[in-house]
Coordinates of C-alpha atoms in Angstrom, one line a residue:
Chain A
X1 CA 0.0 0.0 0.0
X2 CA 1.4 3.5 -1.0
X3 CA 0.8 6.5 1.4
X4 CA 1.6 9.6 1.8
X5 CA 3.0 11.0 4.6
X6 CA 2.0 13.5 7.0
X7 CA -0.6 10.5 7.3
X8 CA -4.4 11.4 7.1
X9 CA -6.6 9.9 9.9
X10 CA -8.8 8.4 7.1
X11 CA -5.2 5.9 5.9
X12 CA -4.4 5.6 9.3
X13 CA -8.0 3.3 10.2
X14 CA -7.3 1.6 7.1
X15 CA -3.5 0.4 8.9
X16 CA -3.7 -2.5 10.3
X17 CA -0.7 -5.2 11.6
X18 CA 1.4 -6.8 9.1
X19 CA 0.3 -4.4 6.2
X20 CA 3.1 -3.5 4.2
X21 CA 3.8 -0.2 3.1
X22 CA 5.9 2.2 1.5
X23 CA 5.9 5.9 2.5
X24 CA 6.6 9.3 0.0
X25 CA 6.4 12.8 1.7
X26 CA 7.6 14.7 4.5
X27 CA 9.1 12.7 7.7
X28 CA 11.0 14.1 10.7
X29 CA 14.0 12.3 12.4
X30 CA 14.5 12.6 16.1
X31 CA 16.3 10.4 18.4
X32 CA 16.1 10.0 22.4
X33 CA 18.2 13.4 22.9
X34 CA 16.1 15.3 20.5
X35 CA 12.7 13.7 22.2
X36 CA 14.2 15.3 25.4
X37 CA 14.3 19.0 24.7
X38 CA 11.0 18.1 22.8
X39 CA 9.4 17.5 26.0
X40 CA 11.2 20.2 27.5
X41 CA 9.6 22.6 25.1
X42 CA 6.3 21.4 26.0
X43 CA 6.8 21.8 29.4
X44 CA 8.3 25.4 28.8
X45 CA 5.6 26.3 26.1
X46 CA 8.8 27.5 24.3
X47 CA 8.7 27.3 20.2
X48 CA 8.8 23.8 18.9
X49 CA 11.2 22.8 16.5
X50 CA 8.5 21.9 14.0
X51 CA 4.6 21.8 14.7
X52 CA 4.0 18.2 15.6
X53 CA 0.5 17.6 14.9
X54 CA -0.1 15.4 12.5
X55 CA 3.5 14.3 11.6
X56 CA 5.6 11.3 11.2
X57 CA 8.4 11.1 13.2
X58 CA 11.5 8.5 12.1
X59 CA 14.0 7.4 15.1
X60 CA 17.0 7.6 12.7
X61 CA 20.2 9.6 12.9
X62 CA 22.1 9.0 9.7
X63 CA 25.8 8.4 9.0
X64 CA 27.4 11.5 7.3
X65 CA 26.4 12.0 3.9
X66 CA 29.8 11.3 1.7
X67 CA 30.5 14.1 -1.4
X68 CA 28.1 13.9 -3.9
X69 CA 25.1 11.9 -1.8
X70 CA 21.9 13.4 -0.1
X71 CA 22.4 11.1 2.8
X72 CA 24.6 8.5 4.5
X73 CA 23.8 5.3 5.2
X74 CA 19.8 5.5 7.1
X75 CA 18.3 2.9 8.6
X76 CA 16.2 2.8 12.0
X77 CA 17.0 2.9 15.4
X78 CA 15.9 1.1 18.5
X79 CA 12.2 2.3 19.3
X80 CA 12.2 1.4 22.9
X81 CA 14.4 4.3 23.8
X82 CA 11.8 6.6 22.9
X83 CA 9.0 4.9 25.0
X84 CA 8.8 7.2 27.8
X85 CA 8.6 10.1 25.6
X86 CA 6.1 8.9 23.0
X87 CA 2.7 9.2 25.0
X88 CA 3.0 12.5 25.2
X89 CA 4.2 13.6 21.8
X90 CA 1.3 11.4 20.5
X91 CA -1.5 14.1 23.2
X92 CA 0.6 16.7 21.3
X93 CA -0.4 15.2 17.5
X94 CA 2.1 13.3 16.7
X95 CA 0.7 10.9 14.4
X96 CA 3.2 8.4 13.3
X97 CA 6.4 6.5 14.4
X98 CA 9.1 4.8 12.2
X99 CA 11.7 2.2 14.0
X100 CA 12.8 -1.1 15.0
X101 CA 11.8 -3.2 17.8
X102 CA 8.8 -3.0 19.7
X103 CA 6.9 -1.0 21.9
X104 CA 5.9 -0.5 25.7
X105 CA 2.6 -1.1 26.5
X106 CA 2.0 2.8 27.9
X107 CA 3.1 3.6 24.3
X108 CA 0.6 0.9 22.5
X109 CA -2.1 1.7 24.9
X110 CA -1.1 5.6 23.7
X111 CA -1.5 4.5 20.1
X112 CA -5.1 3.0 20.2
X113 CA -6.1 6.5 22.2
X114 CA -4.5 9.3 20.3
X115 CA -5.5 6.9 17.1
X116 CA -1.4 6.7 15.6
X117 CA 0.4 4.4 14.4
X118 CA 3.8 2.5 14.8
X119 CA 5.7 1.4 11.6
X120 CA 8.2 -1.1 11.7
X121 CA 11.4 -1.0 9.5
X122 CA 14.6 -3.2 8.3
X123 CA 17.5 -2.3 11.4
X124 CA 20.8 -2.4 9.6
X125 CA 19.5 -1.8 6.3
X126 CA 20.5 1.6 6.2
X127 CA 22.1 1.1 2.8
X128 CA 19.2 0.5 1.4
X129 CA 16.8 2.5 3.0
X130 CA 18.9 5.7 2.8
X131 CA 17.9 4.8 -1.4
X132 CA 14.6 6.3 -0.5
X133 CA 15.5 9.7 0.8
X134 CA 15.5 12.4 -1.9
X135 CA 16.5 15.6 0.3
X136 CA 17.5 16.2 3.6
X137 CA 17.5 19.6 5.9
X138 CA 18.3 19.9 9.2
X139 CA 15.5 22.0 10.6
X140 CA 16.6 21.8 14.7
X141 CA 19.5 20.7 17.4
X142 CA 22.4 21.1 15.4
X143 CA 24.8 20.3 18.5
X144 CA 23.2 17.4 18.4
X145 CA 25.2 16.0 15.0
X146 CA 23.7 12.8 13.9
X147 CA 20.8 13.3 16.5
X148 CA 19.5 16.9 15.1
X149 CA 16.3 17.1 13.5
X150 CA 15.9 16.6 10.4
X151 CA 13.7 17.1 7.8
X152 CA 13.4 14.4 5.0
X153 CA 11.8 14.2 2.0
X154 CA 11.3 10.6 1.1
X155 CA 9.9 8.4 -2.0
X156 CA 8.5 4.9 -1.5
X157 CA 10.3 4.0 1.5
X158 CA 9.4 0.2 3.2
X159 CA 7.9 -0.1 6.3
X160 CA 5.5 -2.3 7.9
X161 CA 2.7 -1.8 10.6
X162 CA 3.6 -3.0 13.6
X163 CA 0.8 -0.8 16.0
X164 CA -2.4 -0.1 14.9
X165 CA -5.6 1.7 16.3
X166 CA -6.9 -1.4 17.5
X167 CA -4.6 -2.7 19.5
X168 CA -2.7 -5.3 17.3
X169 CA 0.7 -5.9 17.6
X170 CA 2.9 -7.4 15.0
X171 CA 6.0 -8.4 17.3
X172 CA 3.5 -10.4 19.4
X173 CA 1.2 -12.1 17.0
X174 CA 4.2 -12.8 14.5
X175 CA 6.0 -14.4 17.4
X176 CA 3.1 -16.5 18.7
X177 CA 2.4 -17.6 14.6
X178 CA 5.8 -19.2 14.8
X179 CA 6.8 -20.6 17.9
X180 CA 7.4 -24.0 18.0
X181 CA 7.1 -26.5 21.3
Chain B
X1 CA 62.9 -10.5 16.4
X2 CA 60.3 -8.6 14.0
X3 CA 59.9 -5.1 13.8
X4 CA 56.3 -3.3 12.7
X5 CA 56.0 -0.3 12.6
X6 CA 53.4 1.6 14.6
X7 CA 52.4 3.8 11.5
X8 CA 51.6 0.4 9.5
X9 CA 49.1 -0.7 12.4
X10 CA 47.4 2.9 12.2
X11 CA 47.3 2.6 8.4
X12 CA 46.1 -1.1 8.8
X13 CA 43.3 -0.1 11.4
X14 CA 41.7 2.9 9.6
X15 CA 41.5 0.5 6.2
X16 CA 39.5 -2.3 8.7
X17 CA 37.3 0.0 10.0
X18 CA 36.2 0.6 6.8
X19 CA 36.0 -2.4 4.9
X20 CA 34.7 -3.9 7.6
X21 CA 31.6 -1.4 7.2
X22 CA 31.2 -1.9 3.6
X23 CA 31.3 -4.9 2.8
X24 CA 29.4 -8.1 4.7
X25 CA 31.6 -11.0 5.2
X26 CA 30.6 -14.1 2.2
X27 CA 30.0 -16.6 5.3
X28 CA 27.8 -14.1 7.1
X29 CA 26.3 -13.5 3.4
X30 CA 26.1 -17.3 2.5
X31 CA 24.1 -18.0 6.0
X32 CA 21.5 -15.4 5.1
X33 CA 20.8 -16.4 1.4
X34 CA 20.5 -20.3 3.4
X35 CA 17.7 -18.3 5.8
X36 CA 16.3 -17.0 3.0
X37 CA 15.8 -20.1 1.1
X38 CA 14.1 -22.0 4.5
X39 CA 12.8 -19.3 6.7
X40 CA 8.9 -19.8 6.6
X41 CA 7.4 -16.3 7.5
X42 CA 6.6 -14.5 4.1
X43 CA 7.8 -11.5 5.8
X44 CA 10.5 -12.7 7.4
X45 CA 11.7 -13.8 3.9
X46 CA 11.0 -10.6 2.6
X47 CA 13.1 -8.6 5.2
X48 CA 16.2 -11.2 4.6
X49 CA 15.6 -10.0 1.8
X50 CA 16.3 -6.7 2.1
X51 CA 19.3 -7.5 4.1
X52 CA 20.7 -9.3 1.8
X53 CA 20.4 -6.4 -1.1
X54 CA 21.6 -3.6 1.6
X55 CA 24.9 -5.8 1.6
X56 CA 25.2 -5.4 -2.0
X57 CA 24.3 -2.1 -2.5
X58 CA 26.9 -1.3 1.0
X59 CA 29.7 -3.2 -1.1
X60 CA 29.2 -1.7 -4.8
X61 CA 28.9 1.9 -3.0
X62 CA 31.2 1.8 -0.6
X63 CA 28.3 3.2 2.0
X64 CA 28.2 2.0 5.5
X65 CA 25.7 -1.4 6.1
X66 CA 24.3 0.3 9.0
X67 CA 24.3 4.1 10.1
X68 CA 25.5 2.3 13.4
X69 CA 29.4 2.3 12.3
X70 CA 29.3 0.7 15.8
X71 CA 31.8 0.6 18.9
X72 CA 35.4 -0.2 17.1
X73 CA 36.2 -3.4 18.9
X74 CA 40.3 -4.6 18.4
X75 CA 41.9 -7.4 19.3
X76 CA 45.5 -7.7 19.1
X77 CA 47.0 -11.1 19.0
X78 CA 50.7 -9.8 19.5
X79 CA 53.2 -12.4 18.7
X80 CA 56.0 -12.3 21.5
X81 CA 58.9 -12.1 18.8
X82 CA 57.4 -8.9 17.4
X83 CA 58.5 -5.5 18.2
X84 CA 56.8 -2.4 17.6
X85 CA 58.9 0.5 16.2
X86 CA 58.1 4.3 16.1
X87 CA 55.2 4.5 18.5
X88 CA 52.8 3.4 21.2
X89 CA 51.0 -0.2 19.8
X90 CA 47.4 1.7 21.3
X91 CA 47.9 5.3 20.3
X92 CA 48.3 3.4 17.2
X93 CA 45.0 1.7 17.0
X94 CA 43.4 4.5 18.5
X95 CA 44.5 6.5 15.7
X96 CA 43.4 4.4 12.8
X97 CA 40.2 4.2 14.3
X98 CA 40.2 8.0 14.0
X99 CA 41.2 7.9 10.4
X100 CA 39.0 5.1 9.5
X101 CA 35.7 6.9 10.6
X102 CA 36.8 10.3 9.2
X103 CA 37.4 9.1 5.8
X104 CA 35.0 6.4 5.6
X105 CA 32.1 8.7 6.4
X106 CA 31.4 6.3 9.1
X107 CA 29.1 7.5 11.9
X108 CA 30.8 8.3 15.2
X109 CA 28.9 7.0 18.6
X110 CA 30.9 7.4 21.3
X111 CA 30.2 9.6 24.4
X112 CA 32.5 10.8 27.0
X113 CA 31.3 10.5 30.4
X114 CA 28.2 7.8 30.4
X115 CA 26.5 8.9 33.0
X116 CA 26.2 12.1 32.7
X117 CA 27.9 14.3 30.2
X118 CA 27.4 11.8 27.0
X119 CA 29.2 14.2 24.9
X120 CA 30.0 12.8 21.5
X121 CA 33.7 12.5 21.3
X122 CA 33.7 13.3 17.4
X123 CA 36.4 10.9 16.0
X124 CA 34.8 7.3 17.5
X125 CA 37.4 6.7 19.7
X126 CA 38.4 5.6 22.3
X127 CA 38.5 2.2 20.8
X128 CA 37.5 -1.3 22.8
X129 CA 41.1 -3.4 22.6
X130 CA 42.1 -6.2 23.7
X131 CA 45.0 -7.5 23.6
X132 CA 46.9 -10.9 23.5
X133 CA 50.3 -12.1 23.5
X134 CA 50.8 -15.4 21.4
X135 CA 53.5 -17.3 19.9
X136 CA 55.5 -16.3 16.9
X137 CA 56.4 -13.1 15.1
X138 CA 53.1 -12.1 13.6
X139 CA 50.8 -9.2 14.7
X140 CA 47.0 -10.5 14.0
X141 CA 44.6 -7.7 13.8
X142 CA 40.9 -7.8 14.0
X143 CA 38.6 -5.4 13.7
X144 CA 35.0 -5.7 14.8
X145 CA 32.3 -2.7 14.5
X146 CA 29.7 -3.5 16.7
X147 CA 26.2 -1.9 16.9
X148 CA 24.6 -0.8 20.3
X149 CA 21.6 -2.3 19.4
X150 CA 22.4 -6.1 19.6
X151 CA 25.4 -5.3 22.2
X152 CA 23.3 -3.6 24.6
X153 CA 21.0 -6.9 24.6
X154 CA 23.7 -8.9 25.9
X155 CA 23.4 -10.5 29.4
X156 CA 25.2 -12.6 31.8
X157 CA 24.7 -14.6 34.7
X158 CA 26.7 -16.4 37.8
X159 CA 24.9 -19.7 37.8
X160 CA 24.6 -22.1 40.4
X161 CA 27.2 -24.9 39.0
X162 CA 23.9 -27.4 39.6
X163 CA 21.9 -25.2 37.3
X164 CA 24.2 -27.1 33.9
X165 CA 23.7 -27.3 30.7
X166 CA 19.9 -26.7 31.1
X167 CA 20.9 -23.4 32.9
X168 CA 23.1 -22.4 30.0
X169 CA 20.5 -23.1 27.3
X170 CA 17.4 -21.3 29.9
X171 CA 19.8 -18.4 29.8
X172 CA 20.0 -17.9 26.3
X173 CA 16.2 -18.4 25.5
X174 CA 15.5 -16.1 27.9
X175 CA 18.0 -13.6 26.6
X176 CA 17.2 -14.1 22.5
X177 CA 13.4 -14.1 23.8
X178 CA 13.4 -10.9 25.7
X179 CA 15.5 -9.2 23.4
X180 CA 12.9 -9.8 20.6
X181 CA 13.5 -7.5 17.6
X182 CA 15.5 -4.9 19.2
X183 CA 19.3 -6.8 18.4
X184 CA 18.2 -7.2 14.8
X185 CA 17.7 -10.5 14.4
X186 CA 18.8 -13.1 12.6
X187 CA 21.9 -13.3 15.0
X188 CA 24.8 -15.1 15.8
X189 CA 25.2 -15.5 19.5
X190 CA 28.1 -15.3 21.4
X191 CA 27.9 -17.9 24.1
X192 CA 30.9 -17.9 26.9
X193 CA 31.2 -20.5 29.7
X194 CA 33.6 -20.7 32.7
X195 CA 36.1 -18.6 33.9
X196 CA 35.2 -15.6 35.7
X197 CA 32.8 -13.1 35.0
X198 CA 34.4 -10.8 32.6
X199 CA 36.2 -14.0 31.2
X200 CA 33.1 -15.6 30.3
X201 CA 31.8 -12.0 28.3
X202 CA 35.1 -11.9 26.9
X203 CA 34.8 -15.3 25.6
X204 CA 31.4 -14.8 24.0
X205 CA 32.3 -12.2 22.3
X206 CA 35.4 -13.6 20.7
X207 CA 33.4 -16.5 19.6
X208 CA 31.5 -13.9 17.3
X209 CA 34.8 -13.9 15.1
X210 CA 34.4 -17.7 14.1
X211 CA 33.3 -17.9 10.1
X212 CA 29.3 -18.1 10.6
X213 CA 28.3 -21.6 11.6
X214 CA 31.7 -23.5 12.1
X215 CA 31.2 -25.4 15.1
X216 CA 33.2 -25.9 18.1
X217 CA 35.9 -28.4 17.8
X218 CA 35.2 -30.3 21.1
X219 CA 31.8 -32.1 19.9
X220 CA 30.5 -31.8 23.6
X221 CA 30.4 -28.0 23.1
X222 CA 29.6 -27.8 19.6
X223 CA 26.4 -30.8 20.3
X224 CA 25.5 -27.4 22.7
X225 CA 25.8 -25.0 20.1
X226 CA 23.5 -27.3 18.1
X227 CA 20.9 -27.7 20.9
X228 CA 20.9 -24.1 21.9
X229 CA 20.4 -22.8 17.7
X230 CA 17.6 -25.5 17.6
X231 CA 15.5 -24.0 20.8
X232 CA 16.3 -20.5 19.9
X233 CA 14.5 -21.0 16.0
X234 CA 11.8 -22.4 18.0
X235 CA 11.0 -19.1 19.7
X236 CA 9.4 -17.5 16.7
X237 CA 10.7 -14.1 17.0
X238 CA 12.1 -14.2 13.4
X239 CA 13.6 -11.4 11.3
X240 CA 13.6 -8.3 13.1
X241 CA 11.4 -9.5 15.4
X242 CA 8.3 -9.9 12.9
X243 CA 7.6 -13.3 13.5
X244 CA 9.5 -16.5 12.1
X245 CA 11.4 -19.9 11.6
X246 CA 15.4 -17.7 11.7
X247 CA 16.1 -15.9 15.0
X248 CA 19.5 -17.2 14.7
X249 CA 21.9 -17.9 12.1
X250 CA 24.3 -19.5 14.2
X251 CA 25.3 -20.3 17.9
X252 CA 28.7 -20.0 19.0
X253 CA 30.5 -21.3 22.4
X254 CA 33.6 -20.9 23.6
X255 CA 33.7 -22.7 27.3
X256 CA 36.9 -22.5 29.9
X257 CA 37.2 -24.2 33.3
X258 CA 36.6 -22.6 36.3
X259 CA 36.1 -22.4 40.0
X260 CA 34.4 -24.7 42.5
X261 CA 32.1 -22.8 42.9
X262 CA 31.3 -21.4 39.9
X263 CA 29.2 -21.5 36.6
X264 CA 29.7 -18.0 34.8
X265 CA 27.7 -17.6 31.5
X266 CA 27.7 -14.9 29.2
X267 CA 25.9 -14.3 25.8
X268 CA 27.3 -11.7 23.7
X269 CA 25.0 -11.2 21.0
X270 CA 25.6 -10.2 17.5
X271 CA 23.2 -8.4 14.7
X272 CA 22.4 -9.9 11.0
X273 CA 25.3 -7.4 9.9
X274 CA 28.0 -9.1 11.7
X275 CA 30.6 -7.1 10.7
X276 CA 34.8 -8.0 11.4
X277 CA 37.7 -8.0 9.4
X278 CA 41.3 -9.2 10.1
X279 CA 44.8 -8.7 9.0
X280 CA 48.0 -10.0 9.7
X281 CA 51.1 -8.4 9.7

């Protein structure tokens, strides 16, 4: 399924577990650091580094783009580090999540409320994935290096639902589909 | 007596760090075409599938496999005939680690301070050596990037030396299980037993060097590996954790006597882009 990303609530009740699908748009990196001063922000009510409703956020921080390349190598990062941050970026409109590994139950339980979802994608593909990014600006926490914000424009890039409004999860029900004695 | 030249190891080091990014080792390669050819999940043959064709496109354009260029793991096996000219043996490594990253375009992860500062340190070092002295008049460098996502699963535990081989294999289960998709399965896993406690980690993690799959020459320790690969494909977890028949390509032990008291176990695990190389000098 192609879909276009920020994500419309209308595709997002159509994702459910297992659905494969590849994304084109706008998507916004940010690892645990970046998360951090997110939330700090929101405490503060200072300016946010981009308006978060609606968006899709990818836990990614790339490897240095070498001469003559949009992007480095760009694959996903392990969600779970970004579990105690997520409920409340999703209560501030975040709508969508791209990683590896799954998710906390506070965090699924966030999903099915604030009605997101959670995409799953290939760790250590970064080779390949990073095929997919067409432009890349860094919009916010430039200390951070790898871990700013950035902005990327992507075209057809693989993921696969792992959260859904209704509760599924792909990690568990993949698991139990093929465990053996 | 053999002299080698501290500027040769630096030289050596920053080419490893590289190529060790690039390009997927042909037996770690091999074992994932196998998975792909018997792995039973649709998806989970579709994401070794995409593994596989990152390591090609990682090779033919020199990019890094993953965007984690990793922790730059060394290990020295020093020959005791060989001297090393013109320099410190670690500034040396340390060094070519530096020079490696920079020109590679390989990501740099470490932070100073872990507790509190976390300031990146820019360059990727300082590097994780260790060191051995052998026999002969040969310096035998390896070079292992290795990702926090699959290191930071790792565990080990003292066990009770009546918990046994059942204890060993419980261990890992409950490790590989656990650890679900976040190492980035299909792995190998480093299994070390006996010793002490930072013997037995140190063990499993050397065992991650072994070409994918060869067994353990003593065939009570490599029946082990056999059991333990068996039980951990049973748990299902599968490519990246999606579900499937490959959680692990390969299982490898590395076992040591120890004390009385004692059963150490350690399981060093290891993602699908097992990356090492090695040179000799």
């Amino acid at each position: 399924m192609n879909i276009t990303s920020p994500i419309s609530s209308k595709v997002i009740e159509e994702l459910t577990v297992g659905t494969s699908v590849t994304i084109s748009g706008v998507i916004y990196t940010a690892r645990d650091a970046a998360h951090q001063r997110i939330i700090q922000s929101l405490d503060n009510g200072d300016k946010l580094p981009f308006e978060l409703k609606g968006q899709t956020i990818y836990y990614m921080g790339p490897s240095p783009a070498p001469p003559g390349r949009v992007i480095g190598s760009a694959g996903p990062t392990t969600s779970r580090r970004m579990d105690s941050y997520t409920p409340r970026l999703l209560a501030a409109g975040i709508k969508a999540m791209i990683g590896k590994g799954s998710r906390s139950p506070e965090v699924r339980e966030a999903i099915k409320q604030y009605k997101a979802v959670y995409l799953a994608t290939t760790g250590g593909a970064g080779a390949l994935l990073a095929k997919s990014v067409r432009q890349i600006e860094t919009i916010a926490y430039e200390d951070l290096g790898a871990e700013a914000i950035m902005r990327l424009t992507v075209e057809n890039f693989p993921a696969i639902v792992a959260n859904d409004i209704y509760g599924g999860d792909l990690f568990e029900q993949g698991k139990a589909e093929y465990k053996r004695g | 007596m053999k002299e080698i030249e501290a500027s040769a190891i630096t030289q050596a080091i920053a080419k490893l760090c590289q190529e060790a990014n690039f390009t997927l080792g042909e037996d770690v390669l091999s074992a994932l075409k196998q998975a792909h050819r018997t792995e039973q999940s649709p998806l989970g043959r579709e994401t070794l599938n995409q593994i596989i064709e990152n390591a090609r496109i990682a090779r033919e354009e020199r990019l890094p496999l993953c965007q984690d260029c990793g922790t730059a793991v060394v290990f020295l096996e020093i020959g005791q005939d060989v001297h090393i000219s013109d320099g410190d043996l670690y500034k040396a490594v340390e060094e070519g680690v530096r020079r490696g990253y920079h020109q590679g375009y390989l990501r740099k992860a470490m932070v100073s301070q872990p507790f509190s500062d976390r300031i990146n340190t820019k360059d990727n070092t300082p590097a994780v050596i260790h060191s051995e002295i052998v026999h002969g008049d040969r310096l035998k460098i390896m070079v292992m990037p290795k990702g926090g996502g699959a290191e930071n699963m790792s565990r080990m535990a003292m066990l009770l030396p009546n918990q046994g081989k059942k204890g060993i294999i419980d261990l890992v289960l409950k490790t590989v299980d656990e650890a679900g998709g976040n190492p980035c399965p299909p792995l190998i896993i480093g299994l070390g037993v006996g010793g002490t406690g930072e013997k037995a980690m140190l063990m499993a993690k050397k065992a991650l060097l072994r070409r994918v799959g060869e067994p353990n020459p003593d065939p009570e320790i490599a029946q082990l590996e056999k059991e333990v690969l068996v039980r951990v494909n049973a748990l299902g977890v599968g490519p990246m954790g999606f579900g499937g028949t490959t959680t692990a390509l390969a299982v490898h032990a590395e076992v040591m006597p120890t004390h009385i008291t004692s059963l150490p176990v350690a399981v060093n695990l290891q993602c699908h882009s097992a990356r090492h190389k090695e040179i000799i000098l």
